[in-house]
Amino acid sequence: MQNNPYAKKRNTTKVGQPVLVLFNKPFDVLCQFTDNSTSPRKTLADYITVPDVYAAGRLDRDSEGLLLLTNCGKTQHQISDPKHKMAKTYWVQLEGNISDDALAQLSAGVQLNDGPTLPATALRLPEPDVWPRQPPVRQRANIPTCWISLTITEGRNRQVRRMTAAVGFPTLRLIRAQIGDWHLNQLAPGQFTVMDLK
């Protein structure tokens, strides 16, 4: 049995030089490399020039900020598989001035239509020094806005937007600032940087 080559577990995720791409995804860009719609929309192919990488996780078209891409299946799995519960931090602009009670609800977990969310870290945030969004966020002149930092360990569809809506403060703008130990840092929208993985 030992000499049977088929008995060996093949690692199809191994690559010669694994890399990780940190990308600041702009607003209105699809989190994929192709788009078959009638009037093509912007995709990762308009920005990423590194060959053979693919997104580790997703970021909605109307969200901005940190997206990780890699050519390594093992790394992709560690980042995107929900069982690893990798923390993701978002800077969220909300309609209205969020209350202490709403922050406490977000931190404890809120009830969504697909079940309760896990506990999170929700904190008020001074308005971050970030790029102007194109197009600008539509704000109502007579309603104030505020920013929070929200760190979650799940990755449900449109989870952050659904969480803030559930506590009465709709999301106006959503920027992912951090995934695990990787941070957006000074990357401008559309910029990326490449790291070698050991």
Short mmCIF file of N, CA, C and O in Angstrom, two decimals, residues 67-190:
data_model
loop_
_atom_site.label_atom_id
_atom_site.label_comp_id
_atom_site.label_asym_id
_atom_site.label_seq_id
_atom_site.Cartn_x
_atom_site.Cartn_y
_atom_site.Cartn_z
N LEU A 67 -10.24 43.98 0.23
CA LEU A 67 -10.54 42.67 -0.34
C LEU A 67 -9.21 41.94 -0.47
O LEU A 67 -8.23 42.52 -0.95
N LEU A 68 -9.17 40.69 -0.04
CA LEU A 68 -7.96 39.89 -0.16
C LEU A 68 -8.10 38.92 -1.33
O LEU A 68 -9.17 38.32 -1.52
N LEU A 69 -7.05 38.80 -2.11
CA LEU A 69 -7.01 37.83 -3.20
C LEU A 69 -5.75 36.99 -3.04
O LEU A 69 -4.73 37.47 -2.51
N THR A 70 -5.80 35.74 -3.49
CA THR A 70 -4.63 34.87 -3.35
C THR A 70 -4.62 33.83 -4.46
O THR A 70 -5.64 33.58 -5.10
N ASN A 71 -3.45 33.23 -4.67
CA ASN A 71 -3.33 32.11 -5.61
C ASN A 71 -3.22 30.80 -4.85
O ASN A 71 -2.96 29.75 -5.44
N CYS A 72 -3.42 30.84 -3.53
CA CYS A 72 -3.21 29.68 -2.66
C CYS A 72 -4.54 29.22 -2.07
O CYS A 72 -5.19 29.97 -1.33
N GLY A 73 -4.94 28.01 -2.40
CA GLY A 73 -6.22 27.48 -1.94
C GLY A 73 -6.32 27.39 -0.43
O GLY A 73 -7.36 27.65 0.16
N LYS A 74 -5.22 27.02 0.22
CA LYS A 74 -5.22 26.89 1.69
C LYS A 74 -5.48 28.24 2.34
O LYS A 74 -6.27 28.37 3.27
N THR A 75 -4.81 29.27 1.84
CA THR A 75 -4.99 30.62 2.38
C THR A 75 -6.41 31.11 2.13
O THR A 75 -7.05 31.69 3.00
N GLN A 76 -6.90 30.87 0.93
CA GLN A 76 -8.26 31.28 0.58
C GLN A 76 -9.27 30.65 1.54
O GLN A 76 -10.19 31.30 2.02
N HIS A 77 -9.06 29.38 1.86
CA HIS A 77 -9.97 28.65 2.75
C HIS A 77 -9.91 29.23 4.16
O HIS A 77 -10.95 29.43 4.81
N GLN A 78 -8.71 29.51 4.64
CA GLN A 78 -8.55 30.04 6.01
C GLN A 78 -9.23 31.41 6.16
O GLN A 78 -9.78 31.73 7.20
N ILE A 79 -9.20 32.20 5.10
CA ILE A 79 -9.78 33.54 5.16
C ILE A 79 -11.29 33.51 5.00
O ILE A 79 -12.01 34.19 5.72
N SER A 80 -11.77 32.69 4.07
CA SER A 80 -13.19 32.79 3.69
C SER A 80 -14.10 31.77 4.35
O SER A 80 -15.31 31.99 4.42
N ASP A 81 -13.57 30.66 4.84
CA ASP A 81 -14.44 29.64 5.43
C ASP A 81 -15.00 30.12 6.77
O ASP A 81 -14.22 30.46 7.66
N PRO A 82 -16.32 30.15 6.93
CA PRO A 82 -16.93 30.67 8.16
C PRO A 82 -16.46 29.96 9.42
O PRO A 82 -16.46 30.55 10.50
N LYS A 83 -16.06 28.68 9.30
CA LYS A 83 -15.69 27.95 10.52
C LYS A 83 -14.42 28.52 11.18
O LYS A 83 -14.19 28.31 12.36
N HIS A 84 -13.62 29.25 10.41
CA HIS A 84 -12.41 29.86 10.99
C HIS A 84 -12.73 31.15 11.73
O HIS A 84 -11.89 31.66 12.48
N LYS A 85 -13.93 31.71 11.50
CA LYS A 85 -14.40 32.90 12.21
C LYS A 85 -13.35 34.02 12.23
O LYS A 85 -13.06 34.61 13.27
N MET A 86 -12.76 34.30 11.07
CA MET A 86 -11.77 35.38 10.99
C MET A 86 -12.48 36.73 11.15
O MET A 86 -13.46 37.01 10.47
N ALA A 87 -11.99 37.54 12.07
CA ALA A 87 -12.63 38.82 12.37
C ALA A 87 -12.49 39.78 11.19
O ALA A 87 -11.43 39.86 10.56
N LYS A 88 -13.57 40.50 10.91
CA LYS A 88 -13.57 41.53 9.86
C LYS A 88 -14.13 42.81 10.46
O LYS A 88 -15.19 42.79 11.08
N THR A 89 -13.39 43.91 10.28
CA THR A 89 -13.81 45.19 10.85
C THR A 89 -14.26 46.13 9.74
O THR A 89 -13.57 46.30 8.73
N TYR A 90 -15.42 46.73 9.96
CA TYR A 90 -16.03 47.65 8.99
C TYR A 90 -16.18 49.02 9.62
O TYR A 90 -16.51 49.13 10.81
N TRP A 91 -15.95 50.07 8.82
CA TRP A 91 -16.30 51.43 9.20
C TRP A 91 -17.63 51.72 8.53
O TRP A 91 -17.75 51.62 7.30
N VAL A 92 -18.62 52.06 9.33
CA VAL A 92 -19.98 52.16 8.83
C VAL A 92 -20.55 53.55 9.09
O VAL A 92 -20.61 53.99 10.25
N GLN A 93 -20.95 54.23 8.03
CA GLN A 93 -21.65 55.50 8.18
C GLN A 93 -23.14 55.21 8.26
O GLN A 93 -23.71 54.53 7.40
N LEU A 94 -23.77 55.71 9.33
CA LEU A 94 -25.17 55.43 9.59
C LEU A 94 -26.02 56.68 9.46
O LEU A 94 -25.55 57.80 9.69
N GLU A 95 -27.28 56.47 9.13
CA GLU A 95 -28.24 57.57 9.15
C GLU A 95 -28.75 57.73 10.58
O GLU A 95 -29.25 56.78 11.18
N GLY A 96 -28.58 58.94 11.14
CA GLY A 96 -28.97 59.19 12.52
C GLY A 96 -27.79 59.07 13.46
O GLY A 96 -26.71 58.59 13.09
N ASN A 97 -27.97 59.51 14.70
CA ASN A 97 -26.95 59.37 15.74
C ASN A 97 -27.25 58.12 16.54
O ASN A 97 -28.25 58.07 17.27
N ILE A 98 -26.41 57.12 16.44
CA ILE A 98 -26.71 55.83 17.06
C ILE A 98 -26.76 55.96 18.58
O ILE A 98 -25.97 56.70 19.19
N SER A 99 -27.67 55.24 19.18
CA SER A 99 -27.86 55.28 20.64
C SER A 99 -26.98 54.23 21.32
O SER A 99 -26.53 53.27 20.68
N ASP A 100 -26.77 54.42 22.62
CA ASP A 100 -26.02 53.42 23.40
C ASP A 100 -26.74 52.07 23.35
O ASP A 100 -26.10 51.02 23.29
N ASP A 101 -28.06 52.12 23.39
CA ASP A 101 -28.85 50.89 23.37
C ASP A 101 -28.64 50.13 22.06
O ASP A 101 -28.48 48.90 22.06
N ALA A 102 -28.64 50.85 20.95
CA ALA A 102 -28.44 50.19 19.65
C ALA A 102 -27.04 49.60 19.55
O ALA A 102 -26.86 48.49 19.02
N LEU A 103 -26.03 50.31 20.07
CA LEU A 103 -24.67 49.77 20.07
C LEU A 103 -24.60 48.50 20.90
O LEU A 103 -23.95 47.51 20.52
N ALA A 104 -25.28 48.50 22.05
CA ALA A 104 -25.30 47.33 22.92
C ALA A 104 -25.98 46.15 22.22
O ALA A 104 -25.53 45.00 22.32
N GLN A 105 -27.05 46.44 21.47
CA GLN A 105 -27.73 45.37 20.72
C GLN A 105 -26.81 44.77 19.66
O GLN A 105 -26.75 43.55 19.49
N LEU A 106 -26.10 45.63 18.92
CA LEU A 106 -25.18 45.14 17.89
C LEU A 106 -24.09 44.27 18.53
O LEU A 106 -23.72 43.23 17.97
N SER A 107 -23.60 44.70 19.70
CA SER A 107 -22.53 43.97 20.38
C SER A 107 -23.00 42.61 20.87
O SER A 107 -22.26 41.62 20.83
N ALA A 108 -24.24 42.55 21.34
CA ALA A 108 -24.77 41.31 21.90
C ALA A 108 -25.20 40.32 20.81
O ALA A 108 -25.24 39.11 21.03
N GLY A 109 -25.54 40.85 19.63
CA GLY A 109 -26.09 40.04 18.56
C GLY A 109 -27.54 40.41 18.34
O GLY A 109 -28.28 40.63 19.30
N VAL A 110 -27.92 40.52 17.08
CA VAL A 110 -29.30 40.92 16.76
C VAL A 110 -30.00 39.80 15.99
O VAL A 110 -29.35 38.96 15.36
N GLN A 111 -31.30 39.82 16.05
CA GLN A 111 -32.10 38.80 15.36
C GLN A 111 -32.33 39.23 13.92
O GLN A 111 -32.91 40.28 13.65
N LEU A 112 -31.87 38.40 12.98
CA LEU A 112 -32.11 38.63 11.56
C LEU A 112 -33.05 37.55 11.06
O LEU A 112 -33.34 36.58 11.77
N ASN A 113 -33.49 37.68 9.81
CA ASN A 113 -34.45 36.69 9.31
C ASN A 113 -33.84 35.31 9.12
O ASN A 113 -34.55 34.33 8.98
N ASP A 114 -32.50 35.22 9.12
CA ASP A 114 -31.84 33.91 9.04
C ASP A 114 -31.20 33.52 10.37
O ASP A 114 -30.25 32.74 10.42
N GLY A 115 -31.73 34.10 11.46
CA GLY A 115 -31.25 33.72 12.79
C GLY A 115 -30.45 34.82 13.46
O GLY A 115 -30.09 35.82 12.83
N PRO A 116 -30.16 34.65 14.75
CA PRO A 116 -29.41 35.67 15.48
C PRO A 116 -27.95 35.72 15.05
O PRO A 116 -27.37 34.71 14.67
N THR A 117 -27.38 36.92 15.10
CA THR A 117 -25.96 37.07 14.79
C THR A 117 -25.14 36.76 16.03
O THR A 117 -25.62 36.86 17.16
N LEU A 118 -23.89 36.41 15.81
CA LEU A 118 -22.97 36.20 16.93
C LEU A 118 -22.62 37.55 17.56
O LEU A 118 -22.75 38.60 16.92
N PRO A 119 -22.17 37.53 18.82
CA PRO A 119 -21.72 38.78 19.43
C PRO A 119 -20.66 39.46 18.55
O PRO A 119 -19.87 38.80 17.88
N ALA A 120 -20.69 40.79 18.55
CA ALA A 120 -19.78 41.59 17.72
C ALA A 120 -19.15 42.67 18.59
O ALA A 120 -19.46 42.78 19.78
N THR A 121 -18.26 43.44 18.01
CA THR A 121 -17.70 44.60 18.70
C THR A 121 -18.18 45.85 17.96
O THR A 121 -17.83 46.04 16.78
N ALA A 122 -19.00 46.65 18.62
CA ALA A 122 -19.57 47.85 18.00
C ALA A 122 -19.18 49.07 18.82
O ALA A 122 -19.45 49.14 20.02
N LEU A 123 -18.50 50.02 18.18
CA LEU A 123 -17.99 51.21 18.87
C LEU A 123 -18.27 52.45 18.03
O LEU A 123 -18.22 52.40 16.80
N ARG A 124 -18.54 53.55 18.72
CA ARG A 124 -18.60 54.82 17.99
C ARG A 124 -17.23 55.13 17.41
O ARG A 124 -16.20 54.81 18.01
N LEU A 125 -17.24 55.80 16.26
CA LEU A 125 -15.99 56.09 15.56
C LEU A 125 -16.01 57.54 15.10
O LEU A 125 -16.98 57.98 14.48
N PRO A 126 -14.95 58.30 15.43
CA PRO A 126 -14.89 59.65 14.84
C PRO A 126 -14.86 59.49 13.31
O PRO A 126 -14.37 58.49 12.80
N GLU A 127 -15.40 60.46 12.60
CA GLU A 127 -15.44 60.34 11.14
C GLU A 127 -14.05 60.04 10.60
O GLU A 127 -13.11 60.81 10.79
N PRO A 128 -13.87 58.89 9.96
CA PRO A 128 -12.53 58.52 9.50
C PRO A 128 -12.06 59.39 8.34
O PRO A 128 -12.87 59.92 7.58
N ASP A 129 -10.75 59.54 8.25
CA ASP A 129 -10.15 60.32 7.18
C ASP A 129 -10.06 59.44 5.94
O ASP A 129 -9.03 58.82 5.67
N VAL A 130 -11.16 59.33 5.21
CA VAL A 130 -11.21 58.46 4.04
C VAL A 130 -11.53 59.27 2.79
O VAL A 130 -11.93 60.43 2.86
N TRP A 131 -11.31 58.64 1.66
CA TRP A 131 -11.55 59.24 0.35
C TRP A 131 -13.03 59.57 0.17
O TRP A 131 -13.90 58.91 0.73
N PRO A 132 -13.35 60.61 -0.61
CA PRO A 132 -14.76 60.87 -0.93
C PRO A 132 -15.30 59.76 -1.81
O PRO A 132 -14.60 59.28 -2.70
N ARG A 133 -16.51 59.34 -1.55
CA ARG A 133 -17.09 58.28 -2.37
C ARG A 133 -17.61 58.86 -3.68
O ARG A 133 -18.13 59.97 -3.71
N GLN A 134 -17.44 58.07 -4.74
CA GLN A 134 -17.99 58.45 -6.05
C GLN A 134 -18.97 57.38 -6.51
O GLN A 134 -18.57 56.24 -6.70
N PRO A 135 -20.26 57.70 -6.68
CA PRO A 135 -20.88 58.99 -6.41
C PRO A 135 -21.04 59.23 -4.90
O PRO A 135 -20.99 58.27 -4.13
N PRO A 136 -21.25 60.48 -4.51
CA PRO A 136 -21.37 60.78 -3.08
C PRO A 136 -22.57 60.08 -2.45
O PRO A 136 -23.54 59.74 -3.13
N VAL A 137 -22.47 59.84 -1.15
CA VAL A 137 -23.58 59.25 -0.39
C VAL A 137 -24.75 60.24 -0.39
O VAL A 137 -24.55 61.44 -0.20
N ARG A 138 -25.95 59.73 -0.61
CA ARG A 138 -27.14 60.59 -0.55
C ARG A 138 -27.54 60.77 0.90
O ARG A 138 -27.92 59.81 1.57
N GLN A 139 -27.42 61.98 1.39
CA GLN A 139 -27.79 62.28 2.76
C GLN A 139 -28.96 63.24 2.78
O GLN A 139 -29.08 64.09 1.91
N ARG A 140 -29.82 63.07 3.78
CA ARG A 140 -30.94 64.00 3.94
C ARG A 140 -30.49 65.14 4.85
O ARG A 140 -29.96 64.90 5.95
N ALA A 141 -30.68 66.34 4.38
CA ALA A 141 -30.12 67.53 5.05
C ALA A 141 -30.55 67.64 6.51
O ALA A 141 -29.78 68.12 7.35
N ASN A 142 -31.76 67.21 6.82
CA ASN A 142 -32.27 67.41 8.18
C ASN A 142 -32.00 66.21 9.09
O ASN A 142 -32.45 66.19 10.23
N ILE A 143 -31.28 65.20 8.60
CA ILE A 143 -30.99 64.03 9.43
C ILE A 143 -29.48 63.88 9.58
O ILE A 143 -28.75 63.79 8.60
N PRO A 144 -28.98 63.87 10.83
CA PRO A 144 -27.53 63.74 11.04
C PRO A 144 -27.05 62.33 10.68
O PRO A 144 -27.86 61.40 10.52
N THR A 145 -25.75 62.20 10.55
CA THR A 145 -25.15 60.87 10.34
C THR A 145 -24.05 60.67 11.38
O THR A 145 -23.59 61.62 12.01
N CYS A 146 -23.65 59.42 11.55
CA CYS A 146 -22.54 59.11 12.45
C CYS A 146 -21.79 57.91 11.89
O CYS A 146 -22.24 57.27 10.93
N TRP A 147 -20.64 57.62 12.49
CA TRP A 147 -19.83 56.48 12.07
C TRP A 147 -19.65 55.54 13.25
O TRP A 147 -19.53 55.98 14.40
N ILE A 148 -19.65 54.23 12.94
CA ILE A 148 -19.28 53.24 13.95
C ILE A 148 -18.24 52.30 13.34
O ILE A 148 -18.08 52.21 12.12
N SER A 149 -17.51 51.63 14.23
CA SER A 149 -16.66 50.51 13.85
C SER A 149 -17.37 49.24 14.28
O SER A 149 -17.77 49.13 15.45
N LEU A 150 -17.56 48.30 13.36
CA LEU A 150 -18.25 47.06 13.68
C LEU A 150 -17.38 45.88 13.26
O LEU A 150 -17.00 45.76 12.10
N THR A 151 -17.03 45.04 14.24
CA THR A 151 -16.20 43.87 13.97
C THR A 151 -17.05 42.62 14.15
O THR A 151 -17.62 42.39 15.22
N ILE A 152 -17.14 41.81 13.09
CA ILE A 152 -17.94 40.59 13.12
C ILE A 152 -17.05 39.40 12.74
O ILE A 152 -15.98 39.57 12.15
N THR A 153 -17.52 38.20 13.10
CA THR A 153 -16.76 36.98 12.77
C THR A 153 -17.56 36.06 11.87
O THR A 153 -17.20 34.90 11.69
N GLU A 154 -18.65 36.58 11.32
CA GLU A 154 -19.45 35.80 10.37
C GLU A 154 -19.34 36.47 9.00
O GLU A 154 -18.73 37.52 8.86
N GLY A 155 -19.97 35.86 8.02
CA GLY A 155 -19.93 36.45 6.69
C GLY A 155 -21.23 36.23 5.94
O GLY A 155 -21.24 35.82 4.79
N ARG A 156 -22.34 36.52 6.60
CA ARG A 156 -23.63 36.33 5.93
C ARG A 156 -23.84 37.41 4.86
O ARG A 156 -23.24 38.48 4.92
N ASN A 157 -24.74 37.13 3.96
CA ASN A 157 -25.03 38.07 2.89
C ASN A 157 -25.53 39.40 3.45
O ASN A 157 -26.49 39.45 4.21
N ARG A 158 -24.83 40.47 3.08
CA ARG A 158 -25.19 41.84 3.47
C ARG A 158 -25.44 41.97 4.98
O ARG A 158 -26.32 42.69 5.45
N GLN A 159 -24.63 41.26 5.74
CA GLN A 159 -24.87 41.16 7.18
C GLN A 159 -24.80 42.49 7.91
O GLN A 159 -25.67 42.80 8.73
N VAL A 160 -23.77 43.29 7.65
CA VAL A 160 -23.62 44.55 8.39
C VAL A 160 -24.81 45.47 8.12
O VAL A 160 -25.39 46.05 9.04
N ARG A 161 -25.20 45.59 6.86
CA ARG A 161 -26.35 46.44 6.52
C ARG A 161 -27.62 45.94 7.21
O ARG A 161 -28.42 46.74 7.70
N ARG A 162 -27.80 44.64 7.25
CA ARG A 162 -29.00 44.10 7.89
C ARG A 162 -28.96 44.30 9.40
O ARG A 162 -29.99 44.55 10.03
N MET A 163 -27.76 44.20 9.99
CA MET A 163 -27.64 44.40 11.44
C MET A 163 -27.97 45.83 11.84
O MET A 163 -28.73 46.07 12.79
N THR A 164 -27.41 46.81 11.12
CA THR A 164 -27.67 48.20 11.51
C THR A 164 -29.13 48.58 11.26
O THR A 164 -29.73 49.31 12.04
N ALA A 165 -29.72 48.04 10.19
CA ALA A 165 -31.13 48.30 9.92
C ALA A 165 -32.00 47.70 11.03
O ALA A 165 -33.01 48.30 11.44
N ALA A 166 -31.59 46.53 11.54
CA ALA A 166 -32.38 45.86 12.57
C ALA A 166 -32.45 46.65 13.87
O ALA A 166 -33.40 46.52 14.64
N VAL A 167 -31.43 47.50 14.11
CA VAL A 167 -31.45 48.32 15.34
C VAL A 167 -31.89 49.76 15.04
O VAL A 167 -31.78 50.64 15.89
N GLY A 168 -32.36 50.00 13.82
CA GLY A 168 -32.98 51.29 13.50
C GLY A 168 -32.08 52.35 12.92
O GLY A 168 -32.45 53.52 12.85
N PHE A 169 -30.88 51.96 12.45
CA PHE A 169 -29.94 52.94 11.89
C PHE A 169 -29.41 52.42 10.54
O PHE A 169 -28.43 51.68 10.50
N PRO A 170 -30.07 52.80 9.45
CA PRO A 170 -29.66 52.29 8.13
C PRO A 170 -28.22 52.68 7.78
O PRO A 170 -27.74 53.76 8.12
N THR A 171 -27.55 51.77 7.08
CA THR A 171 -26.18 52.02 6.61
C THR A 171 -26.21 52.89 5.36
O THR A 171 -26.92 52.59 4.39
N LEU A 172 -25.42 53.96 5.38
CA LEU A 172 -25.27 54.84 4.22
C LEU A 172 -24.01 54.50 3.43
O LEU A 172 -23.98 54.61 2.20
N ARG A 173 -22.96 54.14 4.15
CA ARG A 173 -21.68 53.85 3.51
C ARG A 173 -20.98 52.76 4.31
O ARG A 173 -21.01 52.78 5.54
N LEU A 174 -20.35 51.82 3.61
CA LEU A 174 -19.73 50.68 4.27
C LEU A 174 -18.33 50.47 3.70
O LEU A 174 -18.17 50.23 2.51
N ILE A 175 -17.34 50.55 4.58
CA ILE A 175 -15.93 50.38 4.20
C ILE A 175 -15.33 49.28 5.06
O ILE A 175 -15.33 49.38 6.29
N ARG A 176 -14.81 48.23 4.43
CA ARG A 176 -14.11 47.20 5.22
C ARG A 176 -12.67 47.64 5.42
O ARG A 176 -11.94 47.87 4.47
N ALA A 177 -12.30 47.76 6.69
CA ALA A 177 -10.98 48.30 7.02
C ALA A 177 -9.96 47.21 7.35
O ALA A 177 -8.76 47.43 7.18
N GLN A 178 -10.42 46.05 7.83
CA GLN A 178 -9.48 45.04 8.31
C GLN A 178 -10.08 43.65 8.19
O GLN A 178 -11.27 43.44 8.40
N ILE A 179 -9.22 42.68 7.83
CA ILE A 179 -9.56 41.26 7.83
C ILE A 179 -8.44 40.55 8.57
O ILE A 179 -7.29 40.56 8.11
N GLY A 180 -8.76 39.94 9.71
CA GLY A 180 -7.71 39.31 10.51
C GLY A 180 -6.64 40.33 10.86
O GLY A 180 -6.95 41.40 11.40
N ASP A 181 -5.38 40.04 10.52
CA ASP A 181 -4.28 40.97 10.80
C ASP A 181 -4.00 41.93 9.65
O ASP A 181 -3.10 42.76 9.74
N TRP A 182 -4.73 41.79 8.55
CA TRP A 182 -4.47 42.62 7.37
C TRP A 182 -5.36 43.86 7.39
O TRP A 182 -6.57 43.77 7.58
N HIS A 183 -4.74 45.01 7.17
CA HIS A 183 -5.44 46.29 7.30
C HIS A 183 -5.34 47.06 5.99
O HIS A 183 -4.37 46.95 5.25
N LEU A 184 -6.34 47.88 5.76
CA LEU A 184 -6.39 48.72 4.56
C LEU A 184 -5.20 49.69 4.48
O LEU A 184 -4.71 49.99 3.39
N ASN A 185 -4.78 50.17 5.65
CA ASN A 185 -3.67 51.13 5.73
C ASN A 185 -3.88 52.30 4.76
O ASN A 185 -4.94 52.89 4.72
N GLN A 186 -2.86 52.61 3.96
CA GLN A 186 -2.93 53.82 3.12
C GLN A 186 -3.32 53.53 1.67
O GLN A 186 -3.15 54.39 0.80
N LEU A 187 -3.86 52.34 1.41
CA LEU A 187 -4.25 52.03 0.03
C LEU A 187 -5.39 52.94 -0.43
O LEU A 187 -6.41 53.03 0.23
N ALA A 188 -5.20 53.58 -1.56
CA ALA A 188 -6.27 54.41 -2.14
C ALA A 188 -7.22 53.51 -2.91
O ALA A 188 -6.87 52.38 -3.28
N PRO A 189 -8.45 53.95 -3.17
CA PRO A 189 -9.39 53.13 -3.95
C PRO A 189 -8.78 52.72 -5.28
O PRO A 189 -8.22 53.55 -6.01
N GLY A 190 -8.87 51.43 -5.59
CA GLY A 190 -8.33 50.91 -6.84
C GLY A 190 -6.88 50.48 -6.75
O GLY A 190 -6.35 49.86 -7.67
#
